[in-house]
Structure formats: C-alpha cells, structure tokens
XYZ file of N, CA and C in Angstrom:
582
model
N -8.140 31.826 -6.229
C -8.436 31.264 -6.922
C -9.243 32.353 -7.972
N -8.634 32.613 -9.437
C -9.240 33.556 -10.220
C -10.689 32.869 -11.044
N -11.784 33.825 -10.957
C -12.960 33.165 -11.418
C -12.516 33.128 -13.134
N -13.881 32.319 -13.477
C -13.745 32.442 -14.971
C -15.354 32.406 -15.230
N -15.207 33.616 -15.789
C -17.134 34.013 -16.131
C -17.292 33.354 -17.372
N -16.753 32.289 -18.350
C -17.003 31.895 -19.431
C -17.544 30.595 -18.598
N -17.357 29.984 -17.881
C -17.910 28.609 -17.167
C -18.741 29.051 -16.295
N -18.868 30.519 -15.575
C -20.004 30.803 -14.831
C -19.290 30.442 -13.272
N -18.022 30.674 -12.637
C -17.376 30.086 -12.012
C -16.891 31.210 -11.185
N -17.094 31.348 -9.921
C -17.146 32.589 -9.139
C -15.395 32.205 -8.596
N -14.651 33.361 -8.136
C -13.222 33.165 -7.728
C -13.531 32.593 -6.664
N -12.313 31.793 -5.672
C -11.993 31.370 -4.527
C -11.088 31.756 -3.721
N -11.623 32.757 -2.738
C -10.871 33.185 -1.813
C -10.861 32.710 -0.255
N -10.064 31.894 -0.141
C -9.851 31.210 1.255
C -9.443 31.927 2.141
N -9.728 31.656 3.615
C -8.945 32.412 4.755
C -9.224 31.682 5.685
N -7.921 31.342 6.533
C -8.197 30.465 7.844
C -9.063 31.186 8.565
N -9.718 30.108 9.787
C -11.052 31.127 10.773
C -10.999 30.136 11.883
N -10.405 29.461 12.651
C -10.979 28.973 13.928
C -11.194 29.863 14.909
N -10.070 30.982 14.910
C -10.738 31.832 15.626
C -10.994 33.505 15.495
N -11.756 32.999 13.737
C -12.230 34.323 13.160
C -11.338 34.153 12.044
N -11.471 35.393 11.285
C -10.965 35.710 10.334
C -9.184 36.139 10.380
N -8.210 35.296 10.017
C -6.902 34.730 10.030
C -6.325 36.130 9.488
N -5.483 37.048 10.142
C -5.051 38.587 9.934
C -3.561 38.000 9.318
N -3.185 38.216 8.292
C -1.707 37.852 7.324
C -1.268 38.941 7.195
N -1.629 39.980 7.596
C -0.933 41.149 7.030
C -1.048 42.135 8.634
N -0.088 42.864 8.707
C 0.009 43.646 9.416
C -1.037 44.977 9.411
N -1.349 45.504 8.227
C -2.403 46.623 8.236
C -3.693 45.764 8.691
N -4.313 44.124 8.652
C -5.227 43.584 9.036
C -5.639 44.100 11.020
N -4.311 43.946 11.436
C -4.149 43.925 13.059
C -5.342 45.044 13.434
N -6.130 44.774 14.407
C -6.936 45.689 14.424
C -8.520 45.852 14.097
N -8.580 45.006 12.963
C -9.494 44.996 11.801
C -10.553 43.880 11.917
N -10.206 42.952 12.706
C -11.268 42.085 13.014
C -11.616 41.501 14.237
N -12.416 40.455 14.328
C -12.752 40.500 15.544
C -11.961 38.967 15.905
N -11.822 39.256 17.503
C -10.869 38.020 18.028
C -12.195 36.903 18.708
N -12.736 36.133 17.725
C -13.362 35.183 18.485
C -12.992 34.186 19.465
N -14.301 33.867 20.568
C -13.535 32.834 21.275
C -13.052 31.437 20.733
N -12.486 30.684 21.290
C -11.787 29.179 20.682
C -13.018 28.552 20.224
N -12.701 27.511 19.591
C -13.801 26.402 19.544
C -13.654 25.639 20.321
N -12.680 25.629 21.198
C -13.244 24.271 22.538
C -14.054 25.079 23.283
N -13.993 26.371 23.710
C -14.764 27.278 24.283
C -16.136 27.339 23.962
N -16.401 27.418 22.519
C -18.048 26.874 21.944
C -18.512 25.990 22.305
N -17.193 24.606 21.950
C -17.870 23.508 22.233
C -18.161 23.333 24.023
N -17.495 23.839 24.662
C -18.130 23.821 26.318
C -19.313 24.108 26.411
N -20.252 24.316 25.605
C -21.461 25.210 25.886
C -22.644 24.017 25.450
N -22.045 22.899 24.460
C -22.760 22.321 24.003
C -23.979 22.490 23.318
N -23.604 24.048 22.851
C -25.302 24.232 22.254
C -25.098 24.570 20.578
N -26.005 23.828 20.068
C -25.781 23.988 18.571
C -26.292 25.464 18.126
N -27.221 25.668 19.107
C -27.713 27.133 18.125
C -26.562 28.499 18.550
N -25.771 28.393 19.670
C -24.848 29.133 19.744
C -23.568 28.729 19.098
N -23.530 27.553 18.459
C -22.315 27.312 17.595
C -22.686 27.952 16.106
N -24.061 27.786 15.794
C -24.470 28.551 14.432
C -24.227 30.231 14.339
N -24.715 31.044 15.609
C -24.875 32.041 15.738
C -23.518 32.207 15.598
N -22.406 31.622 16.348
C -20.586 31.970 16.285
C -20.443 31.806 14.636
N -20.864 30.866 14.248
C -20.200 30.357 12.849
C -20.956 31.114 11.996
N -22.316 31.890 11.978
C -22.691 32.457 10.978
C -21.779 34.271 10.873
N -21.468 34.407 12.280
C -20.552 35.677 12.259
C -19.592 35.724 11.874
N -18.619 34.477 12.255
C -17.665 34.010 11.571
C -17.587 34.332 10.110
N -18.281 33.720 9.372
C -18.994 33.792 7.938
C -19.422 35.131 7.441
N -20.016 35.579 7.950
C -20.110 37.364 7.507
C -18.836 38.093 7.605
N -18.143 37.681 8.660
C -16.900 38.730 8.557
C -16.276 38.460 7.255
N -15.886 36.780 7.131
C -15.241 36.485 6.251
C -15.698 36.952 4.868
N -16.902 37.071 4.338
C -17.282 37.977 3.434
C -17.217 39.205 3.299
N -17.194 39.885 4.355
C -16.755 41.267 4.676
C -15.354 41.478 4.453
N -14.730 40.734 4.615
C -13.342 41.007 4.405
C -12.835 39.952 3.203
N -13.636 40.094 2.294
C -13.175 39.460 0.848
C -12.816 38.147 0.650
N -13.332 37.265 1.369
C -12.809 35.737 1.425
C -14.608 34.966 1.543
N -14.714 34.010 0.399
C -16.336 33.689 0.574
C -15.857 31.904 0.791
N -14.829 31.676 0.973
C -14.694 30.161 2.029
C -13.412 30.202 2.816
N -14.425 29.663 3.768
C -13.891 29.748 5.407
C -13.241 28.602 5.671
N -12.349 28.258 6.092
C -11.666 27.294 6.218
C -11.637 26.813 7.652
N -12.883 25.975 7.568
C -13.355 25.637 9.226
C -14.614 24.885 8.962
N -15.095 24.127 10.040
C -14.463 23.717 11.170
C -13.833 22.956 11.471
N -12.512 22.892 12.113
C -11.213 22.133 12.882
C -12.160 20.987 13.517
N -12.280 19.482 13.258
C -13.168 18.707 13.585
C -12.560 17.652 14.499
N -11.189 17.675 14.428
C -10.685 16.361 15.024
C -10.849 16.096 16.543
N -11.272 15.250 16.665
C -11.476 14.526 18.227
C -9.974 14.310 18.781
N -9.734 15.096 20.050
C -8.559 15.242 20.450
C -8.009 13.806 20.935
N -6.837 13.336 20.944
C -6.273 12.292 20.979
C -4.812 12.294 21.771
N -4.104 13.736 21.545
C -2.931 13.849 22.222
C -3.043 14.838 23.183
N -3.315 14.867 24.192
C -3.560 15.528 25.148
C -2.588 17.227 24.906
N -1.368 16.682 24.269
C -0.355 18.345 24.467
C -0.650 18.618 22.967
N -1.565 18.698 22.262
C -1.819 18.826 20.625
C -2.058 20.182 21.019
N -0.910 21.039 20.145
C -1.177 22.411 20.065
C -2.207 23.248 19.586
N -2.734 22.291 18.824
C -4.291 22.656 18.280
C -5.314 22.041 18.800
N -5.358 21.537 19.765
C -6.804 21.596 20.725
C -7.322 22.324 20.886
N -7.080 23.482 20.831
C -8.129 24.705 21.227
C -9.251 25.174 20.069
N -8.347 24.620 18.781
C -9.346 24.596 17.376
C -10.293 23.956 17.164
N -10.208 22.837 17.727
C -10.973 21.251 17.571
C -12.422 21.720 18.131
N -13.326 21.945 17.703
C -14.796 21.800 18.062
C -15.492 20.474 18.429
N -14.751 19.493 18.557
C -15.006 18.287 18.758
C -14.663 17.998 20.177
N -13.695 18.377 20.862
C -13.152 18.072 22.459
C -12.820 16.742 22.120
N -13.048 15.771 23.126
C -12.785 14.758 23.046
C -13.929 13.632 22.840
N -15.270 14.508 22.626
C -16.412 13.676 22.186
C -16.725 13.524 20.720
N -16.945 12.104 20.212
C -17.274 12.571 18.545
C -18.540 12.669 18.653
N -19.648 12.464 19.592
C -20.827 12.478 19.641
C -21.338 14.457 19.420
N -20.488 14.753 20.446
C -20.584 16.694 20.793
C -20.238 17.049 19.335
N -18.924 16.615 18.565
C -18.605 16.950 17.786
C -19.523 16.792 16.686
N -20.039 15.796 16.179
C -21.033 15.619 15.320
C -22.041 16.542 15.289
N -22.647 16.775 16.672
C -23.883 18.095 16.383
C -23.233 19.548 16.352
N -21.925 19.489 16.550
C -21.393 20.784 16.565
C -21.041 21.274 14.912
N -20.484 20.217 14.641
C -19.750 20.557 13.075
C -21.239 20.596 12.189
N -21.962 20.293 12.121
C -23.029 20.152 11.570
C -23.960 21.529 11.566
N -23.662 22.008 12.919
C -24.248 23.429 13.357
C -23.473 24.843 12.578
N -21.968 24.474 12.585
C -21.322 25.041 12.383
C -21.021 25.526 10.530
N -21.318 24.370 9.876
C -21.289 24.307 8.596
C -22.773 24.757 8.177
N -23.455 24.732 8.744
C -25.014 25.513 8.452
C -24.945 26.785 8.820
N -24.268 27.148 9.790
C -24.077 28.411 10.069
C -23.291 29.494 9.457
N -22.310 28.880 8.782
C -21.297 29.192 7.692
C -22.323 29.809 6.515
N -22.644 28.235 5.928
C -22.963 28.069 4.718
C -24.625 28.771 4.260
N -25.378 27.899 5.252
C -26.939 28.788 5.395
C -27.215 30.071 5.985
N -26.285 30.637 7.112
C -26.483 31.409 7.742
C -25.728 32.743 6.942
N -24.733 32.467 6.938
C -23.633 33.773 6.031
C -23.905 33.685 4.716
N -23.735 32.679 4.079
C -23.817 32.357 2.504
C -22.246 32.070 2.154
N -21.572 31.726 2.989
C -19.937 31.323 2.615
C -20.144 29.995 2.549
N -18.476 29.471 1.734
C -18.663 28.158 2.155
C -17.707 27.672 2.977
N -17.913 26.589 3.799
C -17.119 25.750 4.736
C -16.238 24.942 4.285
N -15.202 24.905 5.005
C -14.253 23.426 4.662
C -13.966 22.979 6.026
N -14.386 21.333 5.997
C -14.133 20.831 7.364
C -12.735 20.154 7.413
N -12.082 20.199 8.662
C -10.843 20.159 8.359
C -10.467 19.372 9.715
N -9.057 18.855 9.796
C -8.363 18.137 9.020
C -8.640 16.629 8.639
N -9.249 16.121 7.552
C -9.651 14.772 7.794
C -7.781 13.716 6.998
N -7.577 12.836 7.491
C -8.098 12.911 9.058
C -6.959 12.148 10.165
N -7.241 12.001 11.168
C -6.332 11.900 12.295
C -5.271 12.379 12.806
N -5.844 14.071 12.420
C -4.516 14.999 12.550
C -4.373 15.169 14.228
N -3.799 14.576 14.481
C -3.553 14.302 16.176
C -2.555 15.315 16.962
N -1.753 15.485 16.231
C -0.335 16.769 16.871
C -0.172 17.105 15.934
N 0.989 18.319 16.333
C 1.348 19.580 15.700
C 3.047 19.027 15.174
N 3.620 18.564 16.514
C 4.906 18.197 16.621
C 5.039 16.834 15.664
N 6.141 17.310 14.418
C 6.153 16.342 13.402
C 5.081 15.994 12.602
N 4.049 16.765 12.284
C 2.571 16.669 11.848
C 2.637 16.484 10.549
N 3.876 16.440 9.718
C 3.843 16.140 8.065
C 4.492 14.738 8.059
N 5.110 14.065 9.346
C 5.868 13.129 9.223
C 5.195 12.085 10.124
N 4.372 12.099 10.962
C 3.892 11.526 11.948
C 2.551 10.480 11.148
N 2.545 9.208 11.777
C 2.109 8.280 11.269
C 0.853 7.755 12.055
N -0.325 8.400 12.327
C -1.613 8.150 13.021
C -2.276 6.840 12.505
N -2.174 5.725 13.382
C -2.652 4.645 12.795
C -4.395 4.122 13.616
N -5.207 3.839 12.954
C -6.482 3.370 13.812
C -7.174 2.576 12.640
N -7.460 1.640 12.960
C -8.508 0.895 12.451
C -9.542 1.260 11.769
N -10.702 0.492 10.839
C -11.486 0.850 10.294
C -12.424 1.142 11.299
N -13.046 0.358 11.987
C -13.696 0.308 13.352
C -13.394 1.490 13.942
N -12.478 1.847 14.555
C -11.887 3.073 15.210
C -12.063 4.124 14.742
N -11.707 4.233 13.401
C -12.275 5.742 12.651
C -13.305 5.655 12.672
N -14.499 4.975 12.347
C -15.756 5.172 12.206
C -16.658 5.657 13.632
N -16.190 4.735 14.487
C -16.937 5.501 15.744
C -16.316 6.578 16.551
N -15.095 6.405 16.292
C -14.380 7.859 17.024
C -13.952 9.108 16.498
N -13.379 8.804 15.149
C -12.956 10.095 14.645
C -13.862 10.343 13.259
N -14.540 9.670 12.860
C -15.001 10.290 11.496
C -16.811 10.643 11.858
N -17.260 10.507 12.911
C -18.436 11.419 13.310
C -18.745 12.334 13.093
N -17.765 13.388 13.323
C -17.619 14.733 13.093
C -17.924 15.419 11.845
N -16.936 14.217 10.725
C -16.508 14.679 9.408
C -17.862 14.017 8.407
N -18.516 13.280 9.067
C -19.787 12.656 8.591
C -20.943 13.421 8.729
N -21.030 14.005 9.986
C -22.294 15.255 10.188
C -21.911 16.381 9.474
N -20.461 16.786 9.229
C -20.324 18.087 8.258
C -20.856 17.426 6.888
N -20.477 16.682 6.319
C -20.400 16.024 4.638
C -22.606 16.181 4.815
N -22.965 15.342 5.571
C -24.310 15.377 5.994
C -25.086 16.575 5.784
N -24.634 17.942 6.192
C -24.723 18.695 6.518
C -24.638 19.717 5.566
N -24.031 19.392 4.159
C -23.850 19.582 3.096
C -22.220 20.994 2.797
N -21.497 20.475 3.475
C -19.873 21.228 3.502
C -19.879 20.882 2.467
N -19.190 22.369 2.126
C -18.572 22.549 0.896
C -17.619 21.345 0.423
N -16.226 21.656 0.850
C -15.183 21.202 1.176
C -14.413 20.676 2.052
N -13.804 19.671 1.759
C -12.907 19.123 3.303
C -11.201 19.451 2.966
N -10.874 19.432 3.888
C -9.419 19.692 3.972
C -8.428 18.564 4.766
N -7.857 18.227 3.429
C -7.040 16.704 4.024
C -6.059 17.175 5.188
N -5.289 16.255 6.113
C -4.523 16.676 6.819
C -3.054 16.140 6.159
N -2.086 16.580 7.173
C -0.787 16.901 7.070
C -0.017 15.471 7.195
N -0.424 14.517 8.111
C -0.046 13.431 8.713
C 0.132 12.316 7.734
N 0.381 11.372 8.208
C 0.116 10.064 7.729
C -0.920 9.221 8.820
N -1.910 8.364 7.719
C -2.876 7.918 8.343
C -2.526 6.092 7.858
N -2.087 5.160 8.654
C -1.806 3.721 8.490
C -0.649 3.813 7.372
N 0.450 4.652 7.583
C 1.216 4.405 6.584
C 1.239 5.130 5.152
N 0.148 5.904 5.093
C -0.100 6.646 3.717
C -0.161 7.849 3.989
N 0.265 9.076 3.330
C -0.159 10.169 3.468
C -1.227 10.123 3.247
N -1.679 11.178 4.201
C -3.332 11.564 4.413
C -3.832 11.819 3.086
N -3.345 13.155 2.581
C -4.006 13.489 1.191
C -3.315 12.530 -0.057
N -3.017 11.731 0.199
C -2.686 10.536 -0.863
C -3.167 9.367 -0.242
N -4.469 8.980 0.547
C -4.764 7.837 1.199
C -6.213 7.686 0.320
N -6.288 6.325 -0.522
C -7.100 6.020 -1.175
C -8.307 5.737 -0.464
N -7.812 5.036 0.733
C -8.827 4.453 1.750
C -9.710 5.289 2.497
N -9.153 6.474 3.183
C -9.748 7.467 3.822
C -10.349 8.482 3.067
N -9.669 9.077 1.854
C -10.723 9.502 0.913
C -11.464 9.253 0.017
N -10.844 7.849 -0.851
C -12.237 7.631 -1.546
C -13.658 6.560 -1.355
N -13.051 5.385 -0.311
C -13.779 4.435 0.001
C -14.245 5.219 1.359
N -13.736 5.662 2.229
C -14.464 6.202 3.257
C -15.464 7.513 3.118
N -14.615 8.549 3.076
C -15.129 9.941 2.657
C -15.916 10.094 1.452
N -15.577 9.781 0.237
C -16.451 10.142 -1.340
C -17.467 8.505 -0.990
N -16.538 7.625 -0.872
C -18.184 6.402 -0.926
C -18.589 6.239 0.116
N -18.666 5.785 1.445
C -19.448 5.536 2.400
C -20.291 6.837 2.957
N -19.385 8.092 3.168
C -19.988 9.286 3.775
C -20.780 10.110 2.323
N -20.387 9.877 1.276
C -21.248 10.343 0.194
C -20.886 12.021 -0.351
N -19.529 12.567 0.398
C -19.049 13.920 -0.068
C -18.965 13.603 -1.522
N -19.495 14.747 -2.116
C -19.004 15.135 -3.168
C -18.585 16.455 -3.867
N -18.158 17.089 -3.097
C -17.597 18.436 -3.055
C -15.566 18.254 -3.022
N -15.115 18.996 -2.924
C -13.559 18.802 -3.376
C -12.765 18.984 -2.353
N -11.202 18.479 -2.411
C -10.900 18.305 -1.501
C -9.505 19.187 -1.852
C-alpha cells in the first residue's frame, strides 16, 4: 500500500512470516533465513526464546523492505491433520499460546520495530476446504480455548489482525460481526485494523 505523505502515513509493505521472510520470487532463493517453525519454538515453552526469534524475523523483514510481518499464527490445534499446524505457535494449548503470542508480538514490534499481524482469526483449523468449511464453537469454548492467544496478542499491542478463510458458526469469518465486532473489538478492546 502506497504512502500518503500529506497525511503522514507510511507505505505498508506486508510479507508472510511464520518460517521467516517468505520467498515469492526465484531471485530471493538463498537470500533469506530459514527459521525453525513456530511449533518448534513453541516446544521450548520459552517466551524469551520466542521474543528473540520473532525479533530476528522482524529485523530480516525490515532489511528486505517489509514493515509488516504477517505473524504470529496462533490458532490452537483442533484438527491433527491440519497442514498448517507447524505454523501455529499455540500447539494444542491456549495457555502456552497466550504467553508465546504476546512474546512474539513484542519481539517483532518493540524489538525489531516492525508491525505484527496476529492470524488467523478465528477457528482456522484445517486447510482442506478452508474457504468453505464451517467451524462451530459456542461462546464459552471460543473464550476458554481459542481466543486466549489472540487476546494476549491484542493486550501486547498487536498492530493488526488477519481474519481467517473459513466460516464461523455459519458466517464467513471476515464478515462475522459477533467474532470481529463483539468479541475482538468489543470485549478484547482491539483498536487496530483487520
């Protein structure tokens, strides 16, 4: 997104991030770091290691020209065969995700000076039919199991939230007033952009 100097707005240059700066061009091959996956970092249970890892990822993004890091991915594992489970820093534990999501956001934003985007809000549990699958969870289940890592990222000051591709309780996640307005913006107090 182009800058608007008249309004004092910088350009927004986003790049995917869960194993580091995603190569999108053959010229980038061999030019970026191949970081351990988020699940490997989560297995350390160490917020300091997570902070250092995310700071380094943020610094590399800035060095490559991206000021917005599309991470962390924090979905709690629900489907064991989900092809993206290795990208999710929460593993199967919302309490772990809560601690590590906050550390990741702080590492990218305070440590490196880039903007973090927590994703995929919410209930993005599988890649198969990800644009049409309907993930159903009642309010209590969402708040106790699936929201804690997102809420921790919001509390840590995450710049943005990426909504997910799936449906949530019959509504497309990016058009779901209950999860986006009532829960994310209302109850969690998120003031950034989605």
